[in-house]
Amino acid sequence: MDVFYAYTYSTAAWFGIQAVPLMLSPKLIITTLSTEARKSTLLEEYLCRSLAFALITLAIVTVLLTGTIPLSSSLSESEITSDPDDPKAPYAVPTLTVTAAFHAITGFYAYMQYTRQGQIGFALSQIGSGFLASMGCWCLVFGTEKGRISKRTGADKRTSGWPFKNDESDRKKGRKKM
């Protein structure tokens, strides 16, 4: 579950990294990303700051809904899992799904803007969002279900012999070759 916590905190940090410049200096961001030199309007500055507040809110909601920061006052021995039946974090998997989709969409949009305008700010956004989208997808695929690992052998029980035969297992179990 360490990757799940790393994803949650990385997502919150990425939202914070994007929000701070938008909140503190929207004129700089607008001037840097615009194609022609001009003064920013009050509406552009308002929208930049509104986006910054939305990103900070999204970061806080992500950390709280995934159960990374527990909302109850009682301490429990077990850690929070991304299992849908976990009562400590019932919204962990839906939040993980939404944030991974958000990172994928923003990464694709930043890629489109980078190929059209060629500015480094879009390339950096593409790299960050793309990395978090792939990390979120990894958590969705491999981190939301408990593996079926044998306690006796330590092997995954879902493996099969197709397309290759497991001759060693057949020999130990006394099965005949066909």
CSV table of N, CA and C in Angstrom, one decimal:
chain,number,residue,atom,x,y,z
A,1,MET,N,0.8,-1.2,0.0
A,1,MET,CA,0.0,0.0,0.0
A,1,MET,C,0.9,1.3,0.0
A,2,ASP,N,2.2,1.1,0.0
A,2,ASP,CA,3.0,2.3,0.0
A,2,ASP,C,2.9,3.1,-1.3
A,3,VAL,N,2.6,2.4,-2.4
A,3,VAL,CA,2.5,3.1,-3.7
A,3,VAL,C,1.2,4.0,-3.6
A,4,PHE,N,0.2,3.4,-3.0
A,4,PHE,CA,-1.1,4.2,-2.9
A,4,PHE,C,-0.9,5.5,-2.1
A,5,TYR,N,-0.2,5.4,-1.0
A,5,TYR,CA,0.1,6.6,-0.2
A,5,TYR,C,1.0,7.5,-1.0
A,6,ALA,N,2.0,7.0,-1.7
A,6,ALA,CA,2.9,7.9,-2.5
A,6,ALA,C,2.1,8.6,-3.6
A,7,TYR,N,1.1,7.9,-4.2
A,7,TYR,CA,0.3,8.5,-5.2
A,7,TYR,C,-0.6,9.6,-4.6
A,8,THR,N,-1.2,9.3,-3.5
A,8,THR,CA,-2.1,10.3,-2.8
A,8,THR,C,-1.3,11.6,-2.5
A,9,TYR,N,-0.2,11.4,-1.8
A,9,TYR,CA,0.6,12.6,-1.4
A,9,TYR,C,1.2,13.3,-2.7
A,10,SER,N,1.6,12.5,-3.7
A,10,SER,CA,2.2,13.1,-4.9
A,10,SER,C,1.1,13.9,-5.6
A,11,THR,N,-0.1,13.4,-5.7
A,11,THR,CA,-1.2,14.1,-6.3
A,11,THR,C,-1.5,15.4,-5.6
A,12,ALA,N,-1.5,15.4,-4.3
A,12,ALA,CA,-1.8,16.6,-3.5
A,12,ALA,C,-0.6,17.6,-3.7
A,13,ALA,N,0.6,17.1,-3.7
A,13,ALA,CA,1.8,18.0,-3.9
A,13,ALA,C,1.8,18.6,-5.3
A,14,TRP,N,1.4,17.8,-6.3
A,14,TRP,CA,1.3,18.3,-7.7
A,14,TRP,C,0.3,19.4,-7.8
A,15,PHE,N,-0.9,19.2,-7.2
A,15,PHE,CA,-1.9,20.2,-7.2
A,15,PHE,C,-1.4,21.5,-6.5
A,16,GLY,N,-0.7,21.3,-5.4
A,16,GLY,CA,-0.2,22.5,-4.7
A,16,GLY,C,0.9,23.2,-5.5
A,17,ILE,N,1.8,22.5,-6.1
A,17,ILE,CA,2.8,23.1,-7.0
A,17,ILE,C,2.2,23.9,-8.1
A,18,GLN,N,1.1,23.4,-8.7
A,18,GLN,CA,0.4,24.2,-9.7
A,18,GLN,C,-0.4,25.4,-9.1
A,19,ALA,N,-0.9,25.2,-7.9
A,19,ALA,CA,-1.7,26.3,-7.4
A,19,ALA,C,-1.0,27.5,-6.8
A,20,VAL,N,0.2,27.3,-6.3
A,20,VAL,CA,1.0,28.4,-5.7
A,20,VAL,C,1.3,29.5,-6.6
A,21,PRO,N,1.9,29.2,-7.8
A,21,PRO,CA,2.1,30.3,-8.7
A,21,PRO,C,0.9,31.0,-9.3
A,22,LEU,N,-0.2,30.2,-9.5
A,22,LEU,CA,-1.4,30.8,-9.9
A,22,LEU,C,-2.0,31.7,-8.9
A,23,MET,N,-1.8,31.4,-7.6
A,23,MET,CA,-2.4,32.3,-6.6
A,23,MET,C,-1.5,33.5,-6.3
A,24,LEU,N,-0.2,33.3,-6.3
A,24,LEU,CA,0.7,34.4,-5.9
A,24,LEU,C,1.0,35.4,-7.0
A,25,SER,N,1.2,34.9,-8.2
A,25,SER,CA,1.5,35.8,-9.3
A,25,SER,C,0.8,35.4,-10.6
A,26,PRO,N,-0.5,35.6,-10.7
A,26,PRO,CA,-1.2,35.2,-12.0
A,26,PRO,C,-0.7,36.0,-13.2
A,27,LYS,N,-0.3,37.2,-13.0
A,27,LYS,CA,0.2,38.0,-14.1
A,27,LYS,C,1.4,37.4,-14.8
A,28,LEU,N,2.3,36.8,-13.9
A,28,LEU,CA,3.5,36.2,-14.4
A,28,LEU,C,3.2,34.9,-15.3
A,29,ILE,N,2.2,34.2,-14.8
A,29,ILE,CA,1.8,32.9,-15.5
A,29,ILE,C,1.1,33.3,-16.8
A,30,ILE,N,0.3,34.3,-16.8
A,30,ILE,CA,-0.4,34.7,-18.0
A,30,ILE,C,0.6,35.2,-19.0
A,31,THR,N,1.5,36.0,-18.6
A,31,THR,CA,2.5,36.6,-19.5
A,31,THR,C,3.5,35.5,-20.0
A,32,THR,N,3.8,34.6,-19.2
A,32,THR,CA,4.7,33.5,-19.6
A,32,THR,C,4.0,32.6,-20.7
A,33,LEU,N,2.8,32.3,-20.5
A,33,LEU,CA,2.1,31.3,-21.4
A,33,LEU,C,1.4,32.0,-22.6
A,34,SER,N,1.3,33.3,-22.6
A,34,SER,CA,0.7,33.9,-23.8
A,34,SER,C,1.6,34.0,-24.9
A,35,THR,N,1.1,34.0,-26.1
A,35,THR,CA,1.9,34.1,-27.3
A,35,THR,C,2.4,35.5,-27.7
A,36,GLU,N,1.6,36.5,-27.3
A,36,GLU,CA,2.0,37.9,-27.6
A,36,GLU,C,2.1,38.6,-26.2
A,37,ALA,N,2.9,39.6,-26.2
A,37,ALA,CA,3.2,40.4,-25.0
A,37,ALA,C,2.0,41.4,-24.8
A,38,ARG,N,1.3,41.3,-23.7
A,38,ARG,CA,0.2,42.2,-23.4
A,38,ARG,C,-0.1,42.2,-21.9
A,39,LYS,N,-0.9,43.1,-21.4
A,39,LYS,CA,-1.2,43.1,-20.0
A,39,LYS,C,-2.3,42.1,-19.8
A,40,SER,N,-2.3,41.5,-18.6
A,40,SER,CA,-3.4,40.6,-18.3
A,40,SER,C,-4.6,41.4,-17.8
A,41,THR,N,-5.8,40.8,-18.1
A,41,THR,CA,-7.0,41.4,-17.7
A,41,THR,C,-7.4,41.0,-16.3
A,42,LEU,N,-8.3,41.7,-15.7
A,42,LEU,CA,-8.8,41.3,-14.3
A,42,LEU,C,-9.5,40.0,-14.3
A,43,LEU,N,-10.2,39.7,-15.4
A,43,LEU,CA,-10.9,38.4,-15.5
A,43,LEU,C,-9.9,37.3,-15.5
A,44,GLU,N,-8.8,37.4,-16.3
A,44,GLU,CA,-7.8,36.4,-16.3
A,44,GLU,C,-7.1,36.2,-15.0
A,45,GLU,N,-6.9,37.2,-14.2
A,45,GLU,CA,-6.3,37.1,-12.9
A,45,GLU,C,-7.3,36.4,-12.0
A,46,TYR,N,-8.6,36.8,-12.1
A,46,TYR,CA,-9.6,36.2,-11.2
A,46,TYR,C,-9.7,34.7,-11.5
A,47,LEU,N,-9.7,34.3,-12.8
A,47,LEU,CA,-9.8,32.9,-13.2
A,47,LEU,C,-8.5,32.1,-12.7
A,48,CYS,N,-7.4,32.7,-12.8
A,48,CYS,CA,-6.1,32.1,-12.3
A,48,CYS,C,-6.2,31.8,-10.8
A,49,ARG,N,-6.7,32.8,-10.0
A,49,ARG,CA,-6.8,32.6,-8.6
A,49,ARG,C,-7.9,31.6,-8.2
A,50,SER,N,-9.0,31.6,-9.0
A,50,SER,CA,-10.1,30.7,-8.7
A,50,SER,C,-9.6,29.2,-9.0
A,51,LEU,N,-8.8,29.1,-10.1
A,51,LEU,CA,-8.2,27.7,-10.4
A,51,LEU,C,-7.3,27.3,-9.3
A,52,ALA,N,-6.5,28.2,-8.7
A,52,ALA,CA,-5.6,27.9,-7.7
A,52,ALA,C,-6.4,27.4,-6.4
A,53,PHE,N,-7.4,28.1,-6.1
A,53,PHE,CA,-8.2,27.7,-4.9
A,53,PHE,C,-8.9,26.3,-5.2
A,54,ALA,N,-9.3,26.1,-6.4
A,54,ALA,CA,-9.9,24.8,-6.8
A,54,ALA,C,-8.9,23.7,-6.7
A,55,LEU,N,-7.7,23.9,-7.1
A,55,LEU,CA,-6.6,22.9,-7.0
A,55,LEU,C,-6.2,22.6,-5.6
A,56,ILE,N,-6.2,23.6,-4.7
A,56,ILE,CA,-5.9,23.4,-3.3
A,56,ILE,C,-7.0,22.6,-2.7
A,57,THR,N,-8.3,22.9,-3.0
A,57,THR,CA,-9.4,22.2,-2.5
A,57,THR,C,-9.4,20.8,-3.0
A,58,LEU,N,-9.1,20.5,-4.2
A,58,LEU,CA,-9.0,19.2,-4.8
A,58,LEU,C,-7.9,18.4,-4.1
A,59,ALA,N,-6.8,19.0,-3.8
A,59,ALA,CA,-5.7,18.3,-3.1
A,59,ALA,C,-6.1,17.9,-1.7
A,60,ILE,N,-6.8,18.8,-1.0
A,60,ILE,CA,-7.3,18.4,0.4
A,60,ILE,C,-8.3,17.3,0.3
A,61,VAL,N,-9.2,17.4,-0.6
A,61,VAL,CA,-10.3,16.4,-0.7
A,61,VAL,C,-9.7,15.1,-1.1
A,62,THR,N,-8.7,15.1,-2.0
A,62,THR,CA,-8.0,13.8,-2.3
A,62,THR,C,-7.4,13.1,-1.1
A,63,VAL,N,-6.7,13.9,-0.3
A,63,VAL,CA,-6.0,13.3,0.8
A,63,VAL,C,-7.0,12.8,1.9
A,64,LEU,N,-8.1,13.6,2.0
A,64,LEU,CA,-9.1,13.2,3.0
A,64,LEU,C,-10.0,12.0,2.6
A,65,LEU,N,-10.4,12.0,1.3
A,65,LEU,CA,-11.3,10.9,0.9
A,65,LEU,C,-10.6,9.6,0.6
A,66,THR,N,-9.3,9.6,0.4
A,66,THR,CA,-8.6,8.3,0.2
A,66,THR,C,-8.2,7.7,1.6
A,67,GLY,N,-8.5,8.4,2.7
A,67,GLY,CA,-8.2,7.9,4.0
A,67,GLY,C,-6.8,8.0,4.4
A,68,THR,N,-5.9,8.7,3.7
A,68,THR,CA,-4.6,8.9,4.0
A,68,THR,C,-4.4,9.6,5.4
A,69,ILE,N,-5.3,10.6,5.6
A,69,ILE,CA,-5.4,11.2,6.9
A,69,ILE,C,-6.7,10.7,7.5
A,70,PRO,N,-6.7,10.0,8.5
A,70,PRO,CA,-7.9,9.4,9.1
A,70,PRO,C,-8.8,10.6,9.6
A,71,LEU,N,-10.1,10.4,9.4
A,71,LEU,CA,-11.1,11.4,9.9
A,71,LEU,C,-11.6,11.0,11.2
A,72,SER,N,-11.4,9.9,11.7
A,72,SER,CA,-11.9,9.5,13.0
A,72,SER,C,-10.8,9.8,14.1
A,73,SER,N,-11.3,9.9,15.3
A,73,SER,CA,-10.3,10.2,16.4
A,73,SER,C,-9.7,9.0,17.0
A,74,SER,N,-10.3,7.8,16.7
A,74,SER,CA,-9.7,6.6,17.3
A,74,SER,C,-8.6,6.1,16.4
A,75,LEU,N,-7.6,5.6,17.0
A,75,LEU,CA,-6.5,5.0,16.3
A,75,LEU,C,-6.7,3.5,16.2
A,76,SER,N,-6.4,3.0,15.0
A,76,SER,CA,-6.6,1.5,14.7
A,76,SER,C,-5.3,0.9,14.4
A,77,GLU,N,-5.2,-0.3,14.6
A,77,GLU,CA,-3.9,-1.1,14.3
A,77,GLU,C,-3.7,-1.3,12.8
A,78,SER,N,-4.8,-1.5,12.1
A,78,SER,CA,-4.6,-1.8,10.7
A,78,SER,C,-4.5,-0.5,9.9
A,79,GLU,N,-3.7,-0.7,8.8
A,79,GLU,CA,-3.6,0.5,7.9
A,79,GLU,C,-4.8,0.5,6.9
A,80,ILE,N,-4.9,1.7,6.3
A,80,ILE,CA,-6.0,1.8,5.4
A,80,ILE,C,-5.7,1.2,4.0
A,81,THR,N,-6.6,0.5,3.5
A,81,THR,CA,-6.4,-0.2,2.2
A,81,THR,C,-7.3,0.4,1.1
A,82,SER,N,-7.0,0.1,-0.1
A,82,SER,CA,-7.8,0.6,-1.2
A,82,SER,C,-8.9,-0.4,-1.5
A,83,ASP,N,-9.2,-1.4,-0.7
A,83,ASP,CA,-10.2,-2.3,-0.8
A,83,ASP,C,-11.6,-1.6,-0.8
A,84,PRO,N,-12.5,-1.9,-1.7
A,84,PRO,CA,-13.8,-1.2,-1.7
A,84,PRO,C,-14.6,-1.5,-0.5
A,85,ASP,N,-14.3,-2.6,0.2
A,85,ASP,CA,-15.1,-2.9,1.4
A,85,ASP,C,-14.4,-2.4,2.7
A,86,ASP,N,-13.3,-1.7,2.6
A,86,ASP,CA,-12.7,-1.1,3.8
A,86,ASP,C,-13.5,0.0,4.3
A,87,PRO,N,-14.0,-0.1,5.6
A,87,PRO,CA,-14.9,0.9,6.2
A,87,PRO,C,-14.1,2.2,6.5
A,88,LYS,N,-12.8,2.1,6.6
A,88,LYS,CA,-12.0,3.3,7.0
A,88,LYS,C,-11.9,4.3,5.8
A,89,ALA,N,-11.9,3.8,4.6
A,89,ALA,CA,-11.8,4.7,3.5
A,89,ALA,C,-12.7,4.2,2.3
A,90,PRO,N,-14.0,4.4,2.5
A,90,PRO,CA,-14.9,3.9,1.4
A,90,PRO,C,-14.8,4.6,0.1
A,91,TYR,N,-14.2,5.8,0.1
A,91,TYR,CA,-14.1,6.5,-1.2
A,91,TYR,C,-12.7,6.5,-1.8
A,92,ALA,N,-11.9,5.6,-1.3
A,92,ALA,CA,-10.5,5.5,-1.8
A,92,ALA,C,-10.4,5.2,-3.3
A,93,VAL,N,-11.1,4.1,-3.7
A,93,VAL,CA,-11.0,3.7,-5.1
A,93,VAL,C,-11.7,4.7,-6.0
A,94,PRO,N,-12.9,5.2,-5.7
A,94,PRO,CA,-13.5,6.2,-6.6
A,94,PRO,C,-12.6,7.5,-6.7
A,95,THR,N,-12.1,7.9,-5.6
A,95,THR,CA,-11.2,9.1,-5.6
A,95,THR,C,-9.9,8.8,-6.5
A,96,LEU,N,-9.4,7.7,-6.3
A,96,LEU,CA,-8.2,7.2,-7.1
A,96,LEU,C,-8.6,7.2,-8.6
A,97,THR,N,-9.7,6.7,-8.9
A,97,THR,CA,-10.2,6.7,-10.3
A,97,THR,C,-10.3,8.1,-10.9
A,98,VAL,N,-11.0,9.0,-10.2
A,98,VAL,CA,-11.2,10.3,-10.7
A,98,VAL,C,-9.9,11.1,-10.8
A,99,THR,N,-9.0,11.0,-9.8
A,99,THR,CA,-7.8,11.7,-9.9
A,99,THR,C,-6.9,11.2,-11.0
A,100,ALA,N,-6.9,9.9,-11.2
A,100,ALA,CA,-6.1,9.3,-12.3
A,100,ALA,C,-6.6,9.8,-13.7
A,101,ALA,N,-7.9,9.8,-13.8
A,101,ALA,CA,-8.5,10.3,-15.1
A,101,ALA,C,-8.2,11.8,-15.3
A,102,PHE,N,-8.2,12.6,-14.2
A,102,PHE,CA,-7.9,14.0,-14.3
A,102,PHE,C,-6.5,14.2,-14.7
A,103,HIS,N,-5.6,13.4,-14.1
A,103,HIS,CA,-4.2,13.5,-14.5
A,103,HIS,C,-4.0,13.1,-16.0
A,104,ALA,N,-4.7,12.1,-16.4
A,104,ALA,CA,-4.5,11.7,-17.8
A,104,ALA,C,-5.1,12.7,-18.8
A,105,ILE,N,-6.2,13.3,-18.5
A,105,ILE,CA,-6.8,14.4,-19.3
A,105,ILE,C,-5.9,15.6,-19.4
A,106,THR,N,-5.4,16.1,-18.2
A,106,THR,CA,-4.6,17.3,-18.2
A,106,THR,C,-3.2,17.0,-18.8
A,107,GLY,N,-2.7,15.8,-18.7
A,107,GLY,CA,-1.5,15.5,-19.4
A,107,GLY,C,-1.6,15.5,-20.9
A,108,PHE,N,-2.7,14.9,-21.4
A,108,PHE,CA,-3.0,14.9,-22.8
A,108,PHE,C,-3.2,16.4,-23.3
A,109,TYR,N,-3.9,17.2,-22.6
A,109,TYR,CA,-4.2,18.6,-22.9
A,109,TYR,C,-2.9,19.3,-23.0
A,110,ALA,N,-2.0,19.1,-22.0
A,110,ALA,CA,-0.7,19.8,-22.0
A,110,ALA,C,0.2,19.3,-23.1
A,111,TYR,N,0.1,18.1,-23.5
A,111,TYR,CA,0.8,17.6,-24.7
A,111,TYR,C,0.3,18.3,-26.0
A,112,MET,N,-1.0,18.4,-26.1
A,112,MET,CA,-1.6,19.1,-27.3
A,112,MET,C,-1.1,20.6,-27.3
A,113,GLN,N,-1.1,21.3,-26.2
A,113,GLN,CA,-0.6,22.6,-26.1
A,113,GLN,C,0.9,22.7,-26.4
A,114,TYR,N,1.6,21.8,-25.9
A,114,TYR,CA,3.1,21.8,-26.2
A,114,TYR,C,3.4,21.6,-27.6
A,115,THR,N,2.7,20.7,-28.3
A,115,THR,CA,3.0,20.5,-29.7
A,115,THR,C,2.5,21.6,-30.6
A,116,ARG,N,1.5,22.4,-30.1
A,116,ARG,CA,1.0,23.5,-30.9
A,116,ARG,C,1.9,24.8,-30.6
A,117,GLN,N,2.3,25.0,-29.4
A,117,GLN,CA,3.0,26.2,-29.1
A,117,GLN,C,4.5,26.0,-28.7
A,118,GLY,N,4.8,24.9,-28.3
A,118,GLY,CA,6.2,24.6,-28.0
A,118,GLY,C,6.8,25.2,-26.8
A,119,GLN,N,6.0,25.6,-25.8
A,119,GLN,CA,6.5,26.2,-24.6
A,119,GLN,C,6.8,25.2,-23.5
A,120,ILE,N,7.8,25.5,-22.8
A,120,ILE,CA,8.4,24.5,-21.8
A,120,ILE,C,7.4,24.3,-20.6
A,121,GLY,N,6.6,25.3,-20.3
A,121,GLY,CA,5.6,25.1,-19.2
A,121,GLY,C,4.7,24.0,-19.5
A,122,PHE,N,4.2,23.8,-20.7
A,122,PHE,CA,3.3,22.8,-21.1
A,122,PHE,C,4.0,21.4,-21.0
A,123,ALA,N,5.3,21.4,-21.4
A,123,ALA,CA,6.0,20.1,-21.4
A,123,ALA,C,6.2,19.6,-19.9
A,124,LEU,N,6.5,20.6,-19.0
A,124,LEU,CA,6.6,20.2,-17.6
A,124,LEU,C,5.3,19.7,-17.1
A,125,SER,N,4.2,20.3,-17.4
A,125,SER,CA,2.9,19.9,-17.0
A,125,SER,C,2.6,18.5,-17.5
A,126,GLN,N,3.0,18.3,-18.8
A,126,GLN,CA,2.7,17.0,-19.4
A,126,GLN,C,3.5,15.9,-18.7
A,127,ILE,N,4.7,16.1,-18.3
A,127,ILE,CA,5.6,15.1,-17.7
A,127,ILE,C,5.0,14.8,-16.3
A,128,GLY,N,4.7,15.8,-15.5
A,128,GLY,CA,4.1,15.6,-14.2
A,128,GLY,C,2.8,14.9,-14.2
A,129,SER,N,1.9,15.4,-15.0
A,129,SER,CA,0.5,14.8,-15.1
A,129,SER,C,0.6,13.4,-15.7
A,130,GLY,N,1.5,13.2,-16.7
A,130,GLY,CA,1.6,11.8,-17.3
A,130,GLY,C,2.1,10.8,-16.3
A,131,PHE,N,3.1,11.2,-15.5
A,131,PHE,CA,3.7,10.3,-14.5
A,131,PHE,C,2.6,10.0,-13.4
A,132,LEU,N,1.9,11.0,-13.0
A,132,LEU,CA,0.8,10.7,-12.0
A,132,LEU,C,-0.3,9.9,-12.5
A,133,ALA,N,-0.6,10.1,-13.8
A,133,ALA,CA,-1.7,9.3,-14.4
A,133,ALA,C,-1.3,7.8,-14.5
A,134,SER,N,0.0,7.6,-14.9
A,134,SER,CA,0.5,6.2,-15.0
A,134,SER,C,0.5,5.6,-13.6
A,135,MET,N,1.0,6.3,-12.6
A,135,MET,CA,1.0,5.8,-11.2
A,135,MET,C,-0.4,5.5,-10.7
A,136,GLY,N,-1.4,6.4,-11.0
A,136,GLY,CA,-2.7,6.1,-10.6
A,136,GLY,C,-3.3,4.9,-11.3
A,137,CYS,N,-3.0,4.7,-12.6
A,137,CYS,CA,-3.5,3.5,-13.3
A,137,CYS,C,-2.9,2.3,-12.7
A,138,TRP,N,-1.6,2.4,-12.3
A,138,TRP,CA,-0.9,1.2,-11.7
A,138,TRP,C,-1.6,0.9,-10.4
A,139,CYS,N,-1.9,1.9,-9.6
A,139,CYS,CA,-2.6,1.6,-8.3
A,139,CYS,C,-4.0,1.0,-8.6
A,140,LEU,N,-4.7,1.5,-9.6
A,140,LEU,CA,-6.0,0.9,-9.9
A,140,LEU,C,-5.9,-0.5,-10.3
A,141,VAL,N,-4.9,-0.9,-11.1
A,141,VAL,CA,-4.8,-2.2,-11.7
A,141,VAL,C,-4.3,-3.2,-10.6
A,142,PHE,N,-3.2,-2.8,-9.9
A,142,PHE,CA,-2.6,-3.7,-9.1
A,142,PHE,C,-2.8,-3.5,-7.6
A,143,GLY,N,-3.3,-2.3,-7.2
A,143,GLY,CA,-3.4,-2.0,-5.8
A,143,GLY,C,-4.8,-2.1,-5.2
A,144,THR,N,-5.8,-2.4,-6.0
A,144,THR,CA,-7.2,-2.4,-5.4
A,144,THR,C,-7.7,-3.8,-5.1
A,145,GLU,N,-7.0,-4.8,-5.4
A,145,GLU,CA,-7.4,-6.1,-5.2
A,145,GLU,C,-6.3,-6.9,-4.5
A,146,LYS,N,-6.7,-7.6,-3.5
A,146,LYS,CA,-5.7,-8.5,-2.8
A,146,LYS,C,-5.3,-9.6,-3.7
A,147,GLY,N,-4.1,-9.9,-3.7
A,147,GLY,CA,-3.6,-11.0,-4.6
A,147,GLY,C,-3.9,-12.3,-4.0
A,148,ARG,N,-3.9,-13.3,-4.9
A,148,ARG,CA,-4.2,-14.6,-4.4
A,148,ARG,C,-2.9,-15.4,-4.3
A,149,ILE,N,-2.2,-15.1,-3.3
A,149,ILE,CA,-0.9,-15.7,-3.0
A,149,ILE,C,-1.0,-16.9,-2.1
A,150,SER,N,-0.4,-18.0,-2.5
A,150,SER,CA,-0.4,-19.2,-1.7
A,150,SER,C,0.4,-19.0,-0.4
A,151,LYS,N,-0.1,-19.3,0.7
A,151,LYS,CA,0.7,-19.2,2.0
A,151,LYS,C,1.8,-20.3,2.0
A,152,ARG,N,1.6,-21.4,1.4
A,152,ARG,CA,2.5,-22.5,1.4
A,152,ARG,C,3.7,-22.3,0.5
A,153,THR,N,3.4,-21.9,-0.8
A,153,THR,CA,4.5,-21.8,-1.7
A,153,THR,C,4.9,-20.3,-2.0
A,154,GLY,N,4.0,-19.4,-1.8
A,154,GLY,CA,4.3,-18.0,-2.1
A,154,GLY,C,4.0,-17.6,-3.6
A,155,ALA,N,3.5,-18.6,-4.3
A,155,ALA,CA,3.2,-18.3,-5.7
A,155,ALA,C,1.8,-17.8,-5.9
A,156,ASP,N,1.5,-17.2,-7.0
A,156,ASP,CA,0.2,-16.7,-7.4
A,156,ASP,C,-0.7,-17.8,-7.8
A,157,LYS,N,-1.8,-18.0,-7.2
A,157,LYS,CA,-2.7,-19.1,-7.5
A,157,LYS,C,-3.4,-18.9,-8.9
A,158,ARG,N,-3.4,-17.7,-9.4
A,158,ARG,CA,-4.2,-17.5,-10.7
A,158,ARG,C,-3.4,-17.9,-11.9
A,159,THR,N,-2.2,-18.4,-11.8
A,159,THR,CA,-1.4,-18.8,-13.0
A,159,THR,C,-1.9,-20.1,-13.5
A,160,SER,N,-1.7,-20.3,-14.8
A,160,SER,CA,-2.1,-21.5,-15.5
A,160,SER,C,-0.9,-22.0,-16.3
A,161,GLY,N,-1.0,-23.2,-16.9
A,161,GLY,CA,0.0,-23.8,-17.7
A,161,GLY,C,0.0,-23.4,-19.1
A,162,TRP,N,-1.0,-22.6,-19.5
A,162,TRP,CA,-1.1,-22.3,-20.9
A,162,TRP,C,-0.3,-21.0,-21.2
A,163,PRO,N,0.4,-20.9,-22.3
A,163,PRO,CA,0.7,-21.8,-23.4
A,163,PRO,C,1.8,-22.7,-23.1
A,164,PHE,N,2.5,-22.6,-21.9
A,164,PHE,CA,3.6,-23.5,-21.6
A,164,PHE,C,3.2,-24.4,-20.5
A,165,LYS,N,3.7,-25.6,-20.5
A,165,LYS,CA,3.4,-26.6,-19.5
A,165,LYS,C,4.4,-26.4,-18.3
A,166,ASN,N,3.9,-26.7,-17.1
A,166,ASN,CA,4.7,-26.7,-15.9
A,166,ASN,C,5.1,-28.2,-15.6
A,167,ASP,N,6.2,-28.6,-16.2
A,167,ASP,CA,6.6,-30.0,-16.1
A,167,ASP,C,7.0,-30.3,-14.7
A,168,GLU,N,7.6,-29.4,-14.0
A,168,GLU,CA,8.0,-29.7,-12.6
A,168,GLU,C,6.8,-29.9,-11.7
A,169,SER,N,5.7,-29.2,-11.9
A,169,SER,CA,4.6,-29.4,-11.0
A,169,SER,C,3.9,-30.7,-11.4
A,170,ASP,N,3.8,-31.0,-12.7
A,170,ASP,CA,3.2,-32.2,-13.1
A,170,ASP,C,4.0,-33.4,-12.6
A,171,ARG,N,5.3,-33.3,-12.6
A,171,ARG,CA,6.1,-34.4,-12.1
A,171,ARG,C,5.9,-34.6,-10.6
A,172,LYS,N,5.8,-33.5,-9.8
A,172,LYS,CA,5.6,-33.6,-8.4
A,172,LYS,C,4.2,-34.2,-8.0
A,173,LYS,N,3.2,-33.9,-8.8
A,173,LYS,CA,1.8,-34.3,-8.6
A,173,LYS,C,1.6,-35.7,-9.2
A,174,GLY,N,2.5,-36.2,-9.9
A,174,GLY,CA,2.4,-37.6,-10.5
A,174,GLY,C,1.5,-37.6,-11.8
A,175,ARG,N,1.3,-36.5,-12.4
A,175,ARG,CA,0.5,-36.4,-13.6
A,175,ARG,C,1.3,-36.9,-14.8
A,176,LYS,N,0.6,-37.5,-15.8
A,176,LYS,CA,1.2,-38.1,-17.0
A,176,LYS,C,1.2,-37.0,-18.0
A,177,LYS,N,2.3,-37.0,-18.8
A,177,LYS,CA,2.4,-36.1,-20.0
A,177,LYS,C,1.5,-36.6,-21.1
A,178,MET,N,0.9,-35.7,-21.8
A,178,MET,CA,0.1,-36.1,-23.0
A,178,MET,C,0.9,-35.9,-24.3
